[in-house]
Coordinates of C-alpha atoms in Angstrom, one line a residue:
Chain A
M3 CA 171.9 145.6 84.9
E4 CA 169.8 146.3 81.9
K5 CA 170.1 150.0 82.4
D6 CA 173.9 149.7 82.8
L7 CA 174.1 147.8 79.5
N8 CA 172.2 150.5 77.7
W9 CA 174.4 153.2 79.1
R10 CA 177.5 151.5 78.0
E11 CA 176.2 150.9 74.6
F12 CA 175.3 154.5 74.3
V13 CA 178.8 155.7 75.3
I14 CA 180.6 153.3 73.0
T15 CA 178.4 154.1 70.1
R16 CA 179.1 157.8 70.6
L17 CA 182.9 157.1 70.8
I18 CA 182.8 155.1 67.6
K19 CA 180.8 157.8 65.8
V20 CA 183.3 160.4 66.9
S21 CA 186.2 158.3 65.7
G22 CA 184.4 157.8 62.4
Y23 CA 184.5 161.6 61.8
S24 CA 188.1 161.9 62.9
A25 CA 189.5 161.8 59.3
I26 CA 187.5 164.9 58.4
V27 CA 188.7 166.7 61.5
F28 CA 192.4 165.8 60.7
V29 CA 192.2 167.0 57.1
A30 CA 190.7 170.2 58.4
L31 CA 193.3 170.6 61.1
I32 CA 196.1 170.0 58.7
F33 CA 194.8 172.6 56.3
F34 CA 194.1 175.1 59.1
F35 CA 197.7 174.8 60.5
L36 CA 199.2 175.1 57.0
L37 CA 197.2 178.3 56.4
R38 CA 197.9 179.7 59.9
E39 CA 201.7 179.3 59.4
G40 CA 201.9 179.7 55.6
L41 CA 199.6 182.6 54.8
P42 CA 201.6 185.3 56.6
T43 CA 204.2 184.9 53.9
L44 CA 201.9 186.7 51.5
G45 CA 202.1 189.8 53.7
E46 CA 205.9 189.5 54.2
V47 CA 207.1 188.6 50.8
S48 CA 206.0 190.6 47.7
L49 CA 204.3 188.5 45.0
S50 CA 207.0 189.5 42.5
N51 CA 209.6 188.0 44.8
L52 CA 207.6 184.9 45.7
F53 CA 207.0 184.1 42.0
S54 CA 210.4 184.9 40.8
T55 CA 213.1 182.5 39.7
R56 CA 215.5 182.9 42.5
W57 CA 215.4 180.9 45.7
Y58 CA 218.1 182.2 48.0
P59 CA 216.5 182.7 51.5
I60 CA 219.7 184.0 53.2
E61 CA 219.5 187.1 51.0
D62 CA 215.7 187.2 51.2
Y63 CA 215.0 185.8 47.7
Y64 CA 212.0 183.6 48.1
G65 CA 211.2 182.7 44.4
I66 CA 209.3 179.4 44.5
L67 CA 209.3 178.9 40.7
P68 CA 212.5 176.9 40.6
L69 CA 211.2 174.6 43.3
I70 CA 207.9 174.1 41.4
T71 CA 209.6 173.4 38.1
G72 CA 212.0 171.1 39.9
S73 CA 209.1 169.1 41.3
L74 CA 207.5 169.1 37.9
I75 CA 210.5 167.9 35.9
V76 CA 211.3 165.1 38.4
T77 CA 207.7 164.0 38.5
V78 CA 207.4 164.0 34.7
G79 CA 210.5 161.8 34.5
A80 CA 209.0 159.5 37.1
S81 CA 205.7 159.2 35.2
L82 CA 207.6 158.3 32.1
I83 CA 208.9 155.3 34.0
A84 CA 206.0 154.4 36.3
I85 CA 203.2 154.6 33.7
P86 CA 204.5 152.0 31.2
F87 CA 206.1 149.8 33.7
G88 CA 203.3 150.0 36.2
I89 CA 200.5 149.4 33.7
G90 CA 202.5 146.8 31.9
T91 CA 203.2 144.8 35.1
A92 CA 199.6 145.1 36.1
I93 CA 198.4 143.7 32.8
Y94 CA 201.0 140.9 33.0
I95 CA 199.9 140.0 36.5
A96 CA 196.2 140.2 35.9
E97 CA 195.9 138.8 32.4
I98 CA 199.0 136.8 31.4
A99 CA 200.9 135.4 34.3
P100 CA 200.2 131.8 35.4
R101 CA 198.8 131.5 38.9
W102 CA 202.1 130.6 40.6
V103 CA 204.0 133.5 39.0
R104 CA 201.2 135.8 40.1
E105 CA 201.5 134.6 43.7
I106 CA 205.2 135.5 43.6
L107 CA 204.9 138.8 41.7
K108 CA 202.2 140.4 43.8
P109 CA 204.0 140.2 47.2
L110 CA 207.2 141.4 45.5
V111 CA 205.6 144.5 44.1
E112 CA 204.0 145.1 47.6
L113 CA 207.5 144.7 49.0
L114 CA 208.7 147.6 46.8
G115 CA 205.9 149.7 48.2
G116 CA 207.1 148.9 51.7
L117 CA 210.8 149.8 51.1
P118 CA 211.6 152.9 53.1
S119 CA 212.3 155.8 50.7
V120 CA 215.4 156.6 52.7
V121 CA 216.9 153.2 51.8
L122 CA 216.3 153.8 48.1
G123 CA 217.8 157.3 48.5
F124 CA 220.8 155.7 50.2
L125 CA 221.4 153.3 47.3
G126 CA 220.7 156.2 45.0
I127 CA 223.7 158.0 46.4
L128 CA 226.1 155.1 46.5
V129 CA 225.1 153.1 43.4
L130 CA 222.7 154.8 41.1
S131 CA 224.3 158.3 40.8
P132 CA 227.9 157.1 40.3
W133 CA 226.6 154.8 37.6
L134 CA 224.7 157.6 35.9
R135 CA 227.7 159.9 36.1
V136 CA 230.0 157.4 34.4
S137 CA 227.6 156.0 31.9
L138 CA 226.2 159.3 30.8
N139 CA 229.5 161.1 31.1
I140 CA 228.0 164.1 33.1
P141 CA 229.8 166.1 35.8
T142 CA 227.6 164.7 38.7
G143 CA 225.2 161.8 38.9
L144 CA 223.1 163.7 41.5
T145 CA 220.5 164.9 39.0
A146 CA 216.8 165.2 38.4
L147 CA 217.2 162.0 36.4
A148 CA 218.4 160.1 39.4
G149 CA 215.4 161.5 41.3
S150 CA 213.0 160.5 38.5
L151 CA 214.3 156.9 38.5
L152 CA 213.8 156.5 42.2
L153 CA 210.4 158.2 42.2
G154 CA 209.4 156.0 39.3
A155 CA 210.2 153.0 41.4
I156 CA 208.3 154.4 44.3
A157 CA 205.2 155.2 42.3
I158 CA 205.1 151.8 40.5
P159 CA 203.5 149.7 43.4
T160 CA 200.7 152.2 43.6
V161 CA 200.0 152.1 39.9
V162 CA 200.3 148.3 39.7
S163 CA 198.0 147.5 42.7
V164 CA 195.2 150.0 41.7
A165 CA 195.4 149.1 38.0
E166 CA 195.5 145.4 38.7
D167 CA 192.5 145.6 40.9
A168 CA 190.6 147.4 38.1
L169 CA 191.6 144.8 35.5
D170 CA 190.6 142.1 38.0
T171 CA 187.0 143.4 38.4
V172 CA 186.3 143.3 34.7
P173 CA 183.8 140.5 34.4
R174 CA 185.1 137.3 32.9
S175 CA 182.1 137.2 30.5
Y176 CA 183.5 140.3 28.7
R177 CA 186.7 138.4 27.9
E178 CA 184.8 135.2 27.0
G179 CA 182.6 137.1 24.6
S180 CA 185.6 138.5 22.9
W181 CA 187.3 135.2 22.6
A182 CA 184.1 133.6 21.2
L183 CA 184.2 136.2 18.4
G184 CA 187.6 134.9 17.5
A185 CA 189.8 137.6 19.0
T186 CA 193.2 136.6 20.4
K187 CA 194.0 137.1 24.0
W188 CA 196.2 140.0 23.1
Q189 CA 193.4 141.7 21.0
T190 CA 191.0 141.1 23.9
I191 CA 193.4 142.8 26.4
W192 CA 193.7 145.9 24.2
R193 CA 190.2 146.2 22.8
V194 CA 188.1 144.9 25.7
T195 CA 189.7 144.4 29.1
L196 CA 191.8 147.6 29.2
P197 CA 189.1 149.9 27.9
A198 CA 186.7 148.4 30.4
A199 CA 189.1 149.0 33.3
R200 CA 190.1 152.4 31.9
S201 CA 188.9 154.5 34.8
G202 CA 190.6 152.3 37.5
V203 CA 193.8 152.3 35.6
L204 CA 193.6 156.1 35.3
T205 CA 193.0 156.4 39.0
G206 CA 196.1 154.2 39.7
V207 CA 198.2 156.5 37.4
M208 CA 197.0 159.6 39.1
L209 CA 197.6 158.2 42.6
G210 CA 201.0 157.1 41.6
I211 CA 201.9 160.6 40.3
G212 CA 200.5 162.1 43.5
R213 CA 202.8 159.9 45.4
A214 CA 205.8 160.9 43.3
I215 CA 205.1 164.7 43.8
G216 CA 204.9 164.2 47.5
E217 CA 208.0 162.0 48.0
T218 CA 210.7 163.6 50.0
M219 CA 213.7 161.7 51.3
A220 CA 214.8 159.8 48.2
V221 CA 214.5 162.9 46.1
M222 CA 216.3 165.1 48.5
M223 CA 219.2 162.7 48.7
V224 CA 219.8 162.2 45.0
T225 CA 218.8 165.3 43.1
G226 CA 221.7 167.4 44.0
N227 CA 219.6 170.2 45.6
A228 CA 220.3 173.0 43.3
P229 CA 217.3 175.4 43.1
V230 CA 217.6 176.3 39.4
M231 CA 214.8 176.7 36.8
A232 CA 214.1 173.4 35.0
L233 CA 212.2 174.2 31.8
K234 CA 213.6 171.8 29.2
L235 CA 213.8 168.1 29.2
S236 CA 217.6 168.4 29.2
S237 CA 217.2 169.7 32.7
L238 CA 216.8 166.1 33.7
F239 CA 220.6 165.8 33.4
S240 CA 221.5 168.5 35.8
P241 CA 220.8 168.9 39.5
A242 CA 217.4 170.1 40.7
R243 CA 215.5 170.9 43.8
T244 CA 211.9 169.9 44.6
M245 CA 209.4 171.6 46.9
T246 CA 209.4 168.7 49.3
A247 CA 213.2 168.5 49.5
T248 CA 213.3 172.3 50.2
I249 CA 211.0 172.0 53.2
A250 CA 212.8 168.9 54.5
A251 CA 216.3 170.4 54.1
E252 CA 215.6 173.9 55.4
M253 CA 212.9 173.7 58.0
G254 CA 215.3 172.3 60.7
E255 CA 217.4 175.4 60.5
V256 CA 214.9 178.3 60.5
A257 CA 213.6 180.2 63.5
S258 CA 209.9 179.6 64.0
G259 CA 207.9 182.6 63.0
S260 CA 210.5 184.0 60.6
V261 CA 209.8 184.9 57.0
H262 CA 211.7 181.8 55.8
Y263 CA 209.6 179.6 58.2
H264 CA 206.3 181.1 56.9
T265 CA 207.4 180.6 53.3
L266 CA 208.3 176.9 53.8
F267 CA 204.8 176.4 55.3
F268 CA 203.4 178.2 52.2
I269 CA 205.2 175.7 50.0
G270 CA 203.7 173.0 52.2
M271 CA 200.3 174.5 51.6
V272 CA 200.8 174.4 47.8
L273 CA 201.8 170.7 48.1
F274 CA 198.7 170.0 50.2
L275 CA 196.5 171.7 47.6
I276 CA 198.1 169.7 44.8
S277 CA 197.6 166.4 46.6
L278 CA 194.0 167.4 47.4
A279 CA 193.3 168.2 43.7
V280 CA 194.9 164.9 42.6
N281 CA 193.0 162.8 45.1
V282 CA 189.6 164.5 44.6
A283 CA 190.1 164.1 40.8
A284 CA 191.1 160.5 41.1
S285 CA 188.2 159.5 43.3
S286 CA 185.7 161.4 41.2
V287 CA 186.9 159.3 38.2
V288 CA 186.1 156.2 40.2
F289 CA 182.7 157.5 41.4
R290 CA 181.6 158.6 38.0
S291 CA 182.5 155.3 36.3
K292 CA 180.9 153.3 39.1
K293 CA 177.7 155.3 38.5
R294 CA 177.9 154.6 34.7
A295 CA 178.5 150.9 35.4
E296 CA 175.5 150.8 37.7
R297 CA 173.3 152.5 35.0
I298 CA 174.4 149.9 32.4
L299 CA 173.8 146.9 34.7
S300 CA 170.4 147.9 36.1
Chain B
M17 CA 201.0 141.4 10.6
N18 CA 199.8 138.0 11.7
R19 CA 197.7 138.5 14.8
H20 CA 199.1 135.5 16.5
L21 CA 202.6 136.8 15.9
S22 CA 201.6 140.1 17.4
Q23 CA 200.2 138.4 20.4
R24 CA 203.5 136.5 20.9
L25 CA 205.4 139.8 20.5
G26 CA 203.1 141.6 22.9
F27 CA 203.2 138.9 25.5
S28 CA 207.0 138.9 25.4
L29 CA 207.1 142.6 25.8
L30 CA 204.8 142.6 28.8
T31 CA 206.8 139.7 30.4
L32 CA 209.9 141.7 29.8
I33 CA 208.4 144.8 31.5
A34 CA 207.3 142.7 34.5
V35 CA 210.8 141.3 34.8
F36 CA 212.4 144.7 34.6
T37 CA 210.0 145.9 37.3
V38 CA 210.6 143.0 39.7
V39 CA 214.3 142.2 39.3
P40 CA 215.5 145.5 40.6
I41 CA 213.4 145.0 43.8
V42 CA 215.0 141.6 44.5
A43 CA 218.4 143.0 43.5
V44 CA 218.1 145.9 46.0
V45 CA 217.1 143.6 48.9
I46 CA 219.9 141.1 48.1
Y47 CA 222.5 143.8 47.6
I48 CA 221.8 145.4 51.0
L49 CA 221.8 142.0 52.6
V50 CA 225.2 141.1 51.2
Q51 CA 226.8 144.5 51.7
G52 CA 225.3 145.0 55.2
A53 CA 225.8 141.5 56.7
P54 CA 229.5 142.0 57.5
A55 CA 228.7 145.0 59.7
I56 CA 226.2 143.1 61.9
S57 CA 227.6 142.0 65.2
W58 CA 226.4 141.9 68.7
E59 CA 228.2 145.2 69.4
F60 CA 226.6 146.9 66.4
L61 CA 223.1 146.1 67.6
T62 CA 223.6 146.7 71.3
A63 CA 226.2 149.5 71.7
M64 CA 226.0 153.3 71.7
P65 CA 227.6 155.1 68.7
R66 CA 231.2 156.3 69.3
S67 CA 233.7 158.7 67.7
G68 CA 231.0 160.9 66.0
M69 CA 229.0 157.8 65.1
R70 CA 231.8 156.4 63.0
E71 CA 232.3 153.5 65.4
G72 CA 230.3 151.5 67.9
G73 CA 226.7 150.4 67.5
I74 CA 223.3 151.9 66.6
L75 CA 221.3 150.8 69.7
P76 CA 219.7 154.2 70.3
A77 CA 218.4 154.3 66.7
I78 CA 216.9 150.8 67.0
I79 CA 215.3 151.6 70.4
G80 CA 214.0 154.9 69.0
T81 CA 212.3 153.3 66.0
F82 CA 210.8 150.7 68.4
Y83 CA 209.4 153.5 70.7
L84 CA 208.0 155.5 67.7
T85 CA 206.3 152.4 66.3
I86 CA 204.7 151.6 69.7
G87 CA 203.8 155.2 70.2
T88 CA 202.2 155.3 66.8
A89 CA 200.3 152.1 67.5
I90 CA 198.9 153.4 70.8
F91 CA 197.1 156.3 69.0
S92 CA 196.4 155.0 65.6
V93 CA 195.2 151.5 66.3
P94 CA 192.2 152.2 68.6
L95 CA 191.2 155.3 66.6
G96 CA 191.6 153.6 63.2
I97 CA 189.6 150.4 64.2
A98 CA 186.9 152.5 65.8
A99 CA 186.6 154.6 62.6
A100 CA 186.5 151.4 60.5
V101 CA 183.7 150.0 62.7
Y102 CA 181.8 153.2 62.3
L103 CA 182.1 153.1 58.5
S104 CA 181.3 149.4 58.2
E105 CA 178.7 148.9 60.9
Y106 CA 177.0 152.2 61.6
A107 CA 177.4 154.7 58.8
A108 CA 174.5 155.3 56.5
D109 CA 175.3 155.8 52.8
N110 CA 174.8 159.6 52.8
R111 CA 176.7 162.8 52.1
W112 CA 178.6 162.8 55.4
T113 CA 179.9 159.3 54.9
R114 CA 181.0 160.1 51.4
L115 CA 182.8 163.1 52.9
I116 CA 184.5 160.9 55.5
R117 CA 185.7 158.6 52.7
L118 CA 187.0 161.5 50.7
A119 CA 188.9 162.7 53.8
I120 CA 190.5 159.3 54.2
I121 CA 191.6 159.2 50.6
N122 CA 193.1 162.7 51.0
L123 CA 194.8 161.8 54.2
A124 CA 196.4 158.9 52.4
G125 CA 197.7 161.2 49.7
I126 CA 199.1 164.1 51.7
P127 CA 202.9 164.2 51.3
S128 CA 204.8 162.9 54.3
V129 CA 206.8 166.1 54.7
V130 CA 203.5 168.0 54.9
Y131 CA 202.6 165.8 57.9
G132 CA 205.9 166.9 59.3
L133 CA 205.0 170.5 58.9
F134 CA 201.6 169.9 60.5
G135 CA 203.2 168.0 63.4
L136 CA 205.6 170.9 63.9
G137 CA 202.8 173.5 63.9
L138 CA 200.3 171.6 66.1
F139 CA 202.2 169.3 68.4
V140 CA 205.6 170.7 68.7
L141 CA 204.8 174.4 68.8
F142 CA 201.1 175.0 69.5
L143 CA 200.6 172.2 72.1
N144 CA 204.2 172.8 73.3
F145 CA 205.2 169.1 73.3
G146 CA 208.6 170.1 71.9
T147 CA 210.6 168.0 69.6
S148 CA 209.7 164.7 71.3
I149 CA 208.7 161.1 70.9
L150 CA 205.1 162.2 71.8
A151 CA 204.9 164.7 69.0
A152 CA 206.5 162.4 66.4
S153 CA 204.3 159.5 67.4
L154 CA 201.1 161.6 67.1
T155 CA 202.3 162.9 63.7
L156 CA 203.0 159.4 62.4
S157 CA 199.7 158.0 63.8
I158 CA 197.7 160.5 61.8
M159 CA 199.7 159.5 58.7
T160 CA 199.1 155.8 59.4
L161 CA 195.3 156.2 60.1
P162 CA 194.1 156.0 56.5
V163 CA 195.9 152.6 55.9
I164 CA 194.4 151.1 59.1
I165 CA 190.9 152.5 58.5
S166 CA 190.6 151.2 54.9
T167 CA 192.1 147.7 55.5
A168 CA 190.1 147.2 58.8
E169 CA 186.9 148.3 57.1
E170 CA 187.5 145.9 54.2
A171 CA 188.1 143.1 56.8
L172 CA 184.9 144.0 58.7
R173 CA 182.8 144.1 55.5
A174 CA 184.0 140.7 54.5
V175 CA 182.3 139.1 57.5
P176 CA 179.0 137.7 56.1
Q177 CA 175.9 139.6 56.9
G178 CA 174.3 136.4 58.2
F179 CA 176.5 136.4 61.2
R180 CA 175.1 139.7 62.3
T181 CA 171.5 138.7 61.6
V182 CA 171.8 135.6 63.7
S183 CA 173.4 137.5 66.6
F184 CA 170.7 140.2 66.5
S185 CA 168.0 137.5 66.5
L186 CA 169.4 136.0 69.6
G187 CA 168.8 139.3 71.3
A188 CA 172.3 140.7 71.2
T189 CA 172.7 144.5 70.9
R190 CA 174.6 146.0 68.1
W191 CA 177.7 146.6 70.1
Q192 CA 177.6 143.1 71.6
T193 CA 177.4 141.7 68.0
I194 CA 180.3 143.8 66.9
R195 CA 182.5 142.9 69.9
R196 CA 181.7 139.2 70.1
I197 CA 181.0 138.2 66.5
V198 CA 182.2 140.7 63.9
L199 CA 185.5 141.9 65.4
P200 CA 186.9 138.4 66.2
Q201 CA 186.0 137.2 62.7
A202 CA 187.7 140.2 61.1
L203 CA 190.7 140.2 63.4
P204 CA 193.3 138.7 61.1
G205 CA 192.4 141.2 58.4
I206 CA 192.5 144.1 60.8
L207 CA 195.9 142.9 62.2
T208 CA 197.3 142.8 58.6
G209 CA 196.2 146.4 58.0
V210 CA 197.6 147.5 61.4
I211 CA 201.0 146.0 60.7
L212 CA 201.2 147.4 57.2
G213 CA 200.3 150.8 58.5
L214 CA 202.9 150.6 61.3
E215 CA 205.5 149.3 58.8
R216 CA 205.1 152.6 56.9
A217 CA 205.4 154.6 60.0
A218 CA 208.6 152.8 61.1
G219 CA 210.3 153.5 57.7
E220 CA 209.3 157.1 57.4
T221 CA 211.8 159.9 57.9
A222 CA 210.1 163.2 56.7
P223 CA 207.3 163.3 59.3
I224 CA 209.8 163.0 62.2
L225 CA 212.5 165.3 60.8
F226 CA 211.2 168.3 62.7
T227 CA 208.9 166.7 65.2
G228 CA 211.0 164.2 67.2
A229 CA 214.2 163.0 65.5
A230 CA 217.6 163.7 67.0
F231 CA 220.9 163.9 65.0
F232 CA 222.8 162.2 67.9
L233 CA 222.0 161.5 71.5
P234 CA 224.6 160.4 74.0
R235 CA 221.9 158.4 76.0
L236 CA 218.6 156.7 75.5
P237 CA 215.5 158.8 75.7
G238 CA 214.1 158.9 79.2
S239 CA 210.5 160.1 78.7
V240 CA 208.0 160.7 75.9
F241 CA 209.0 164.4 76.0
D242 CA 212.6 163.6 74.9
A243 CA 213.7 163.6 71.2
T244 CA 215.0 160.3 69.9
M245 CA 217.2 158.8 67.3
A246 CA 215.5 156.6 64.7
L247 CA 216.7 154.2 62.1
P248 CA 215.5 155.9 58.9
Y249 CA 216.7 159.3 60.1
H250 CA 220.0 157.8 61.3
L251 CA 220.6 156.3 57.8
F252 CA 219.8 159.7 56.3
V253 CA 222.2 161.4 58.6
I254 CA 225.1 159.0 58.2
S255 CA 224.8 158.8 54.5
T256 CA 224.6 162.6 53.8
Q257 CA 225.6 164.7 56.8
V258 CA 228.6 162.9 58.3
P259 CA 231.9 163.1 56.3
E260 CA 234.1 160.1 56.1
M261 CA 231.5 157.7 57.4
P262 CA 232.6 154.1 57.1
I263 CA 230.6 152.6 54.3
Q264 CA 230.1 149.4 56.2
I265 CA 228.2 151.1 59.1
Q266 CA 226.0 152.7 56.5
Y267 CA 225.1 149.4 54.8
G268 CA 224.7 147.8 58.3
T269 CA 222.2 150.5 59.3
A270 CA 220.3 150.1 56.0
L271 CA 220.2 146.3 56.6
V272 CA 218.8 146.6 60.1
L273 CA 216.1 149.1 58.9
L274 CA 215.2 146.8 56.0
V275 CA 214.9 143.8 58.3
F276 CA 212.8 145.7 60.7
V277 CA 210.4 146.9 58.0
L278 CA 210.4 143.8 55.8
G279 CA 210.0 141.6 58.9
M280 CA 206.7 143.4 59.6
N281 CA 205.7 143.0 56.0
I282 CA 206.3 139.3 56.0
I283 CA 204.4 138.8 59.3
A284 CA 201.5 140.7 57.8
T285 CA 201.5 138.5 54.7
V286 CA 201.7 135.3 56.8
I287 CA 198.8 136.3 59.0
R288 CA 196.7 137.1 56.0
S289 CA 197.4 133.9 54.1
R290 CA 196.9 131.7 57.2
A291 CA 193.6 133.4 58.0
R292 CA 192.5 132.9 54.4
A293 CA 193.3 129.2 54.6
K294 CA 191.5 128.7 57.9
R295 CA 188.4 130.7 57.1
Q296 CA 185.2 128.7 57.1
W297 CA 183.0 131.2 55.2

């Protein structure tokens, strides 16, 4: 009996430990498979072709620059929306809203985070883009701007929840000290609370932008899917094509093992590396500021 | 400028921003409810699509999303909870544990379409599962894993240390303590995380695009090696790929998907708030 118990405990502990390490295994596996299927493209497509400005796989043009600039312009547009609205809402929820408003707003913002992106894309096609076409008087509403608006909405919940957490963890004594010195609540928010929560707010913004770059369905449905170079801010008002949308739209139709297939995996590899960089940077901001806080407090 | 006046202006501005953020969310939900409601009928929910999906119901898409959600749960729930138990109850604070945490953060940030590529490379082609419910569920469960791990770990850590100390002092082993004391206490929190993770899986399209989603199937899937229709992919198909699609069916499908996903969201919120109210520590 006693022995039996020890044996079971041993097996279960091992299983739990293996599960604990599974996240590392999966990240490694994902990277391995992207490399395995994506790297051959470097042997099949010349670098000057790969980094050209023309994406037209049927005639063997594999320039990924229009896709990269497409992702960039849509993401920049999304950030311009998500940063002020996300941080503003976080400050409102954490610092200003009465308790009952807070109890309503927080679940509503979480709800936005839970809306499937395909539903937002669907409304983007039927409601947002016709409205943009008419009100801006442009030939089509399916533009980078439509994508930016939807992506901004998709990134907001991430920014709000991370930034709000950060504001929440600023000790109450900081605020009380500021009020005692005669500062108004508004001055306290700008000069004390927000600077103290700076790193958390920054993390939220970075994670939100990371989410925007990686978003696929909503963007694919509303940006018009034209792989053209987007270099100026005015490109927002014409159709664009992001990296994610290209993979999603074309992978279904290519033969596995073809040049086109490898190139799509190569784009996936680039996306993976971008998200890796964003997340490592975001978490190192958190680690560093935690260490600094610990140093100050001890 | 008078500093009290600037406070008034500032507060009004922030309130306005919050309103502008929240009103569209409510508007979207209400708009889909209103536009989609007329399409909902017994036939719409229980019949197969007819005439190139322009008539009939969306039963195979509903069933498919149900299968995919269950399939995702089968893989991700045990693995995710075990990983959370490891991080909260076993792991020492060392370099490896920090690496695990970094890996979880990165898993959470990987674009959904990249999960689709990975699923295509590993499950569909390398392991030869084909475009199937199995391949799609496995892909979705890896995507869901970080949500489940981080919420479950938070729930486990919230159980007071004293509970464990008392259990150890009564002669219980570590696993007995986890199974009889810690896990039951953390259950509502874990359940909330599981549902929120599965909610995301149920609403995702990009990871199943090339791993298990079918454009149209004349019958329901018969085994885990069959491809399946799914609500989010179906909505994508009928709103972009099928010409002259009746608008009502599109809104009806969006409504069913929304109810499916938001239903899970509401259940999770209720479990969380009820557990908080009942908690004695």
